[in-house]
Amino acid sequence: MAGKYTFTMIKPDAVEKNNIGGILEMMNAAGFRVVSMKLTQLSAAKAGEFYAVHSERPFYGELVEFMSSGPIVAAILEKENAVEDFRKLIGATNPANAEEGTIRKKYAESMGKNAVHGSDSDENAMIEGNFFFSGLERF
Ligand code: ATP
Ligand code: MG
């Protein structure tokens, strides 16, 4: 059965461009409820740990550097079928392929600077939420 929770980050490019409000508006309009949320900045070591599954990929260094370059908004979101529905809402990794109405179509500028992260499975949503939030920070 699909889970009710996913994890997201508003990435440094979108925070820098003052798009936090616009992106949260799209998440709320799509029916996602905020369970946990914080503005924070990843160290390079923490960003490397978060994206460890990509450590063998050619873009890993660039990804870690970018994700630790400025503040991000981390959040746990709740909705029925959260992971799949949220991936639909954010759109394709490469904004050139993102459909109309998606967050990346509206706010992403490139494959690297693509505005938002969304978990790709229920298991990763749990791991990623636990990476940022304690039990006291969930509502
Ligand atoms: P995310 O995990 O951030 O939600 P995603 O699941 O759509 O994105 P992944 O394949 O998990 O995409 O890649 C993680 C991130 O690494 C992407 O969001 C993107 O910023 C970056 N990335 C992926 N492929 C490339 C690439 N070929 N060149 C540069 N950056 C890339
Ligand atoms: Mg991913």
JSON list of N, CA, C and O in Angstrom, two decimals, residues 31-64:
[
{"chain": "A", "resi": 31, "resn": "GLY", "atom": "N", "xyz": [-2.83, 19.66, -2.50]},
{"chain": "A", "resi": 31, "resn": "GLY", "atom": "CA", "xyz": [-3.38, 18.85, -1.41]},
{"chain": "A", "resi": 31, "resn": "GLY", "atom": "C", "xyz": [-2.37, 18.32, -0.41]},
{"chain": "A", "resi": 31, "resn": "GLY", "atom": "O", "xyz": [-2.71, 17.47, 0.41]},
{"chain": "A", "resi": 32, "resn": "PHE", "atom": "N", "xyz": [-1.13, 18.80, -0.47]},
{"chain": "A", "resi": 32, "resn": "PHE", "atom": "CA", "xyz": [-0.13, 18.34, 0.50]},
{"chain": "A", "resi": 32, "resn": "PHE", "atom": "C", "xyz": [-0.18, 19.19, 1.76]},
{"chain": "A", "resi": 32, "resn": "PHE", "atom": "O", "xyz": [-0.25, 20.42, 1.70]},
{"chain": "A", "resi": 33, "resn": "ARG", "atom": "N", "xyz": [-0.14, 18.50, 2.92]},
{"chain": "A", "resi": 33, "resn": "ARG", "atom": "CA", "xyz": [-0.13, 19.16, 4.22]},
{"chain": "A", "resi": 33, "resn": "ARG", "atom": "C", "xyz": [1.28, 19.12, 4.80]},
{"chain": "A", "resi": 33, "resn": "ARG", "atom": "O", "xyz": [1.98, 18.10, 4.68]},
{"chain": "A", "resi": 34, "resn": "VAL", "atom": "N", "xyz": [1.72, 20.23, 5.40]},
{"chain": "A", "resi": 34, "resn": "VAL", "atom": "CA", "xyz": [3.06, 20.28, 6.00]},
{"chain": "A", "resi": 34, "resn": "VAL", "atom": "C", "xyz": [3.06, 19.59, 7.35]},
{"chain": "A", "resi": 34, "resn": "VAL", "atom": "O", "xyz": [2.30, 19.96, 8.25]},
{"chain": "A", "resi": 35, "resn": "VAL", "atom": "N", "xyz": [3.91, 18.58, 7.49]},
{"chain": "A", "resi": 35, "resn": "VAL", "atom": "CA", "xyz": [4.08, 17.84, 8.75]},
{"chain": "A", "resi": 35, "resn": "VAL", "atom": "C", "xyz": [5.27, 18.41, 9.52]},
{"chain": "A", "resi": 35, "resn": "VAL", "atom": "O", "xyz": [5.22, 18.56, 10.74]},
{"chain": "A", "resi": 36, "resn": "SER", "atom": "N", "xyz": [6.35, 18.74, 8.79]},
{"chain": "A", "resi": 36, "resn": "SER", "atom": "CA", "xyz": [7.59, 19.29, 9.34]},
{"chain": "A", "resi": 36, "resn": "SER", "atom": "C", "xyz": [8.17, 20.25, 8.32]},
{"chain": "A", "resi": 36, "resn": "SER", "atom": "O", "xyz": [8.01, 20.01, 7.12]},
{"chain": "A", "resi": 37, "resn": "MET", "atom": "N", "xyz": [8.84, 21.31, 8.81]},
{"chain": "A", "resi": 37, "resn": "MET", "atom": "CA", "xyz": [9.47, 22.24, 7.85]},
{"chain": "A", "resi": 37, "resn": "MET", "atom": "C", "xyz": [10.57, 23.03, 8.51]},
{"chain": "A", "resi": 37, "resn": "MET", "atom": "O", "xyz": [10.43, 23.48, 9.65]},
{"chain": "A", "resi": 38, "resn": "LYS", "atom": "N", "xyz": [11.71, 23.22, 7.81]},
{"chain": "A", "resi": 38, "resn": "LYS", "atom": "CA", "xyz": [12.75, 24.12, 8.31]},
{"chain": "A", "resi": 38, "resn": "LYS", "atom": "C", "xyz": [13.58, 24.70, 7.18]},
{"chain": "A", "resi": 38, "resn": "LYS", "atom": "O", "xyz": [13.76, 24.09, 6.15]},
{"chain": "A", "resi": 39, "resn": "LEU", "atom": "N", "xyz": [14.10, 25.94, 7.45]},
{"chain": "A", "resi": 39, "resn": "LEU", "atom": "CA", "xyz": [15.09, 26.55, 6.58]},
{"chain": "A", "resi": 39, "resn": "LEU", "atom": "C", "xyz": [16.44, 26.22, 7.19]},
{"chain": "A", "resi": 39, "resn": "LEU", "atom": "O", "xyz": [16.68, 26.51, 8.36]},
{"chain": "A", "resi": 40, "resn": "THR", "atom": "N", "xyz": [17.32, 25.59, 6.39]},
{"chain": "A", "resi": 40, "resn": "THR", "atom": "CA", "xyz": [18.61, 25.16, 6.92]},
{"chain": "A", "resi": 40, "resn": "THR", "atom": "C", "xyz": [19.62, 25.11, 5.78]},
{"chain": "A", "resi": 40, "resn": "THR", "atom": "O", "xyz": [19.25, 25.32, 4.63]},
{"chain": "A", "resi": 41, "resn": "GLN", "atom": "N", "xyz": [20.89, 24.89, 6.11]},
{"chain": "A", "resi": 41, "resn": "GLN", "atom": "CA", "xyz": [21.89, 24.73, 5.05]},
{"chain": "A", "resi": 41, "resn": "GLN", "atom": "C", "xyz": [22.70, 23.47, 5.30]},
{"chain": "A", "resi": 41, "resn": "GLN", "atom": "O", "xyz": [23.16, 23.23, 6.41]},
{"chain": "A", "resi": 42, "resn": "LEU", "atom": "N", "xyz": [22.86, 22.67, 4.25]},
{"chain": "A", "resi": 42, "resn": "LEU", "atom": "CA", "xyz": [23.64, 21.44, 4.34]},
{"chain": "A", "resi": 42, "resn": "LEU", "atom": "C", "xyz": [25.13, 21.76, 4.21]},
{"chain": "A", "resi": 42, "resn": "LEU", "atom": "O", "xyz": [25.52, 22.55, 3.34]},
{"chain": "A", "resi": 43, "resn": "SER", "atom": "N", "xyz": [25.97, 21.13, 5.03]},
{"chain": "A", "resi": 43, "resn": "SER", "atom": "CA", "xyz": [27.41, 21.16, 4.79]},
{"chain": "A", "resi": 43, "resn": "SER", "atom": "C", "xyz": [27.67, 20.27, 3.59]},
{"chain": "A", "resi": 43, "resn": "SER", "atom": "O", "xyz": [26.80, 19.46, 3.21]},
{"chain": "A", "resi": 44, "resn": "ALA", "atom": "N", "xyz": [28.85, 20.38, 2.99]},
{"chain": "A", "resi": 44, "resn": "ALA", "atom": "CA", "xyz": [29.19, 19.49, 1.86]},
{"chain": "A", "resi": 44, "resn": "ALA", "atom": "C", "xyz": [29.14, 18.03, 2.32]},
{"chain": "A", "resi": 44, "resn": "ALA", "atom": "O", "xyz": [28.66, 17.16, 1.59]},
{"chain": "A", "resi": 45, "resn": "ALA", "atom": "N", "xyz": [29.60, 17.77, 3.54]},
{"chain": "A", "resi": 45, "resn": "ALA", "atom": "CA", "xyz": [29.60, 16.39, 4.04]},
{"chain": "A", "resi": 45, "resn": "ALA", "atom": "C", "xyz": [28.17, 15.85, 4.17]},
{"chain": "A", "resi": 45, "resn": "ALA", "atom": "O", "xyz": [27.88, 14.72, 3.78]},
{"chain": "A", "resi": 46, "resn": "LYS", "atom": "N", "xyz": [27.27, 16.68, 4.69]},
{"chain": "A", "resi": 46, "resn": "LYS", "atom": "CA", "xyz": [25.87, 16.26, 4.86]},
{"chain": "A", "resi": 46, "resn": "LYS", "atom": "C", "xyz": [25.17, 16.09, 3.51]},
{"chain": "A", "resi": 46, "resn": "LYS", "atom": "O", "xyz": [24.38, 15.16, 3.31]},
{"chain": "A", "resi": 47, "resn": "ALA", "atom": "N", "xyz": [25.45, 16.99, 2.56]},
{"chain": "A", "resi": 47, "resn": "ALA", "atom": "CA", "xyz": [24.87, 16.86, 1.22]},
{"chain": "A", "resi": 47, "resn": "ALA", "atom": "C", "xyz": [25.38, 15.58, 0.55]},
{"chain": "A", "resi": 47, "resn": "ALA", "atom": "O", "xyz": [24.63, 14.86, -0.11]},
{"chain": "A", "resi": 48, "resn": "GLY", "atom": "N", "xyz": [26.66, 15.27, 0.76]},
{"chain": "A", "resi": 48, "resn": "GLY", "atom": "CA", "xyz": [27.24, 14.05, 0.20]},
{"chain": "A", "resi": 48, "resn": "GLY", "atom": "C", "xyz": [26.59, 12.80, 0.77]},
{"chain": "A", "resi": 48, "resn": "GLY", "atom": "O", "xyz": [26.32, 11.83, 0.06]},
{"chain": "A", "resi": 49, "resn": "GLU", "atom": "N", "xyz": [26.28, 12.87, 2.05]},
{"chain": "A", "resi": 49, "resn": "GLU", "atom": "CA", "xyz": [25.61, 11.76, 2.73]},
{"chain": "A", "resi": 49, "resn": "GLU", "atom": "C", "xyz": [24.18, 11.60, 2.19]},
{"chain": "A", "resi": 49, "resn": "GLU", "atom": "O", "xyz": [23.73, 10.49, 1.89]},
{"chain": "A", "resi": 50, "resn": "PHE", "atom": "N", "xyz": [23.48, 12.72, 2.05]},
{"chain": "A", "resi": 50, "resn": "PHE", "atom": "CA", "xyz": [22.09, 12.68, 1.57]},
{"chain": "A", "resi": 50, "resn": "PHE", "atom": "C", "xyz": [22.02, 12.07, 0.18]},
{"chain": "A", "resi": 50, "resn": "PHE", "atom": "O", "xyz": [21.12, 11.28, -0.13]},
{"chain": "A", "resi": 51, "resn": "TYR", "atom": "N", "xyz": [22.97, 12.42, -0.68]},
{"chain": "A", "resi": 51, "resn": "TYR", "atom": "CA", "xyz": [22.95, 11.96, -2.07]},
{"chain": "A", "resi": 51, "resn": "TYR", "atom": "C", "xyz": [23.94, 10.80, -2.32]},
{"chain": "A", "resi": 51, "resn": "TYR", "atom": "O", "xyz": [24.37, 10.58, -3.45]},
{"chain": "A", "resi": 52, "resn": "ALA", "atom": "N", "xyz": [24.26, 10.05, -1.26]},
{"chain": "A", "resi": 52, "resn": "ALA", "atom": "CA", "xyz": [25.24, 8.97, -1.37]},
{"chain": "A", "resi": 52, "resn": "ALA", "atom": "C", "xyz": [24.92, 7.96, -2.47]},
{"chain": "A", "resi": 52, "resn": "ALA", "atom": "O", "xyz": [25.84, 7.41, -3.09]},
{"chain": "A", "resi": 53, "resn": "VAL", "atom": "N", "xyz": [23.64, 7.73, -2.75]},
{"chain": "A", "resi": 53, "resn": "VAL", "atom": "CA", "xyz": [23.28, 6.77, -3.81]},
{"chain": "A", "resi": 53, "resn": "VAL", "atom": "C", "xyz": [23.83, 7.20, -5.17]},
{"chain": "A", "resi": 53, "resn": "VAL", "atom": "O", "xyz": [23.99, 6.37, -6.06]},
{"chain": "A", "resi": 54, "resn": "HIS", "atom": "N", "xyz": [24.13, 8.49, -5.32]},
{"chain": "A", "resi": 54, "resn": "HIS", "atom": "CA", "xyz": [24.64, 9.00, -6.60]},
{"chain": "A", "resi": 54, "resn": "HIS", "atom": "C", "xyz": [26.16, 9.15, -6.60]},
{"chain": "A", "resi": 54, "resn": "HIS", "atom": "O", "xyz": [26.72, 9.75, -7.52]},
{"chain": "A", "resi": 55, "resn": "SER", "atom": "N", "xyz": [26.84, 8.61, -5.58]},
{"chain": "A", "resi": 55, "resn": "SER", "atom": "CA", "xyz": [28.27, 8.90, -5.42]},
{"chain": "A", "resi": 55, "resn": "SER", "atom": "C", "xyz": [29.14, 8.45, -6.59]},
{"chain": "A", "resi": 55, "resn": "SER", "atom": "O", "xyz": [30.24, 8.98, -6.79]},
{"chain": "A", "resi": 56, "resn": "GLU", "atom": "N", "xyz": [28.67, 7.48, -7.36]},
{"chain": "A", "resi": 56, "resn": "GLU", "atom": "CA", "xyz": [29.46, 7.01, -8.51]},
{"chain": "A", "resi": 56, "resn": "GLU", "atom": "C", "xyz": [29.12, 7.76, -9.80]},
{"chain": "A", "resi": 56, "resn": "GLU", "atom": "O", "xyz": [29.77, 7.56, -10.83]},
{"chain": "A", "resi": 57, "resn": "ARG", "atom": "N", "xyz": [28.10, 8.63, -9.74]},
{"chain": "A", "resi": 57, "resn": "ARG", "atom": "CA", "xyz": [27.66, 9.32, -10.97]},
{"chain": "A", "resi": 57, "resn": "ARG", "atom": "C", "xyz": [28.58, 10.51, -11.26]},
{"chain": "A", "resi": 57, "resn": "ARG", "atom": "O", "xyz": [29.15, 11.11, -10.34]},
{"chain": "A", "resi": 58, "resn": "PRO", "atom": "N", "xyz": [28.73, 10.85, -12.56]},
{"chain": "A", "resi": 58, "resn": "PRO", "atom": "CA", "xyz": [29.66, 11.93, -12.93]},
{"chain": "A", "resi": 58, "resn": "PRO", "atom": "C", "xyz": [29.27, 13.30, -12.37]},
{"chain": "A", "resi": 58, "resn": "PRO", "atom": "O", "xyz": [30.14, 14.15, -12.18]},
{"chain": "A", "resi": 59, "resn": "PHE", "atom": "N", "xyz": [27.99, 13.48, -12.07]},
{"chain": "A", "resi": 59, "resn": "PHE", "atom": "CA", "xyz": [27.54, 14.80, -11.61]},
{"chain": "A", "resi": 59, "resn": "PHE", "atom": "C", "xyz": [27.55, 14.93, -10.09]},
{"chain": "A", "resi": 59, "resn": "PHE", "atom": "O", "xyz": [27.14, 15.96, -9.55]},
{"chain": "A", "resi": 60, "resn": "TYR", "atom": "N", "xyz": [28.04, 13.90, -9.38]},
{"chain": "A", "resi": 60, "resn": "TYR", "atom": "CA", "xyz": [27.96, 13.89, -7.91]},
{"chain": "A", "resi": 60, "resn": "TYR", "atom": "C", "xyz": [28.65, 15.11, -7.26]},
{"chain": "A", "resi": 60, "resn": "TYR", "atom": "O", "xyz": [28.07, 15.76, -6.38]},
{"chain": "A", "resi": 61, "resn": "GLY", "atom": "N", "xyz": [29.87, 15.42, -7.72]},
{"chain": "A", "resi": 61, "resn": "GLY", "atom": "CA", "xyz": [30.62, 16.54, -7.14]},
{"chain": "A", "resi": 61, "resn": "GLY", "atom": "C", "xyz": [29.86, 17.84, -7.29]},
{"chain": "A", "resi": 61, "resn": "GLY", "atom": "O", "xyz": [29.72, 18.63, -6.35]},
{"chain": "A", "resi": 62, "resn": "GLU", "atom": "N", "xyz": [29.35, 18.05, -8.48]},
{"chain": "A", "resi": 62, "resn": "GLU", "atom": "CA", "xyz": [28.58, 19.26, -8.81]},
{"chain": "A", "resi": 62, "resn": "GLU", "atom": "C", "xyz": [27.30, 19.33, -7.95]},
{"chain": "A", "resi": 62, "resn": "GLU", "atom": "O", "xyz": [26.93, 20.39, -7.44]},
{"chain": "A", "resi": 63, "resn": "LEU", "atom": "N", "xyz": [26.65, 18.17, -7.81]},
{"chain": "A", "resi": 63, "resn": "LEU", "atom": "CA", "xyz": [25.41, 18.08, -7.04]},
{"chain": "A", "resi": 63, "resn": "LEU", "atom": "C", "xyz": [25.65, 18.44, -5.57]},
{"chain": "A", "resi": 63, "resn": "LEU", "atom": "O", "xyz": [24.92, 19.24, -4.98]},
{"chain": "A", "resi": 64, "resn": "VAL", "atom": "N", "xyz": [26.70, 17.87, -4.99]},
{"chain": "A", "resi": 64, "resn": "VAL", "atom": "CA", "xyz": [27.04, 18.13, -3.59]},
{"chain": "A", "resi": 64, "resn": "VAL", "atom": "C", "xyz": [27.41, 19.59, -3.39]},
{"chain": "A", "resi": 64, "resn": "VAL", "atom": "O", "xyz": [26.97, 20.24, -2.43]}
]
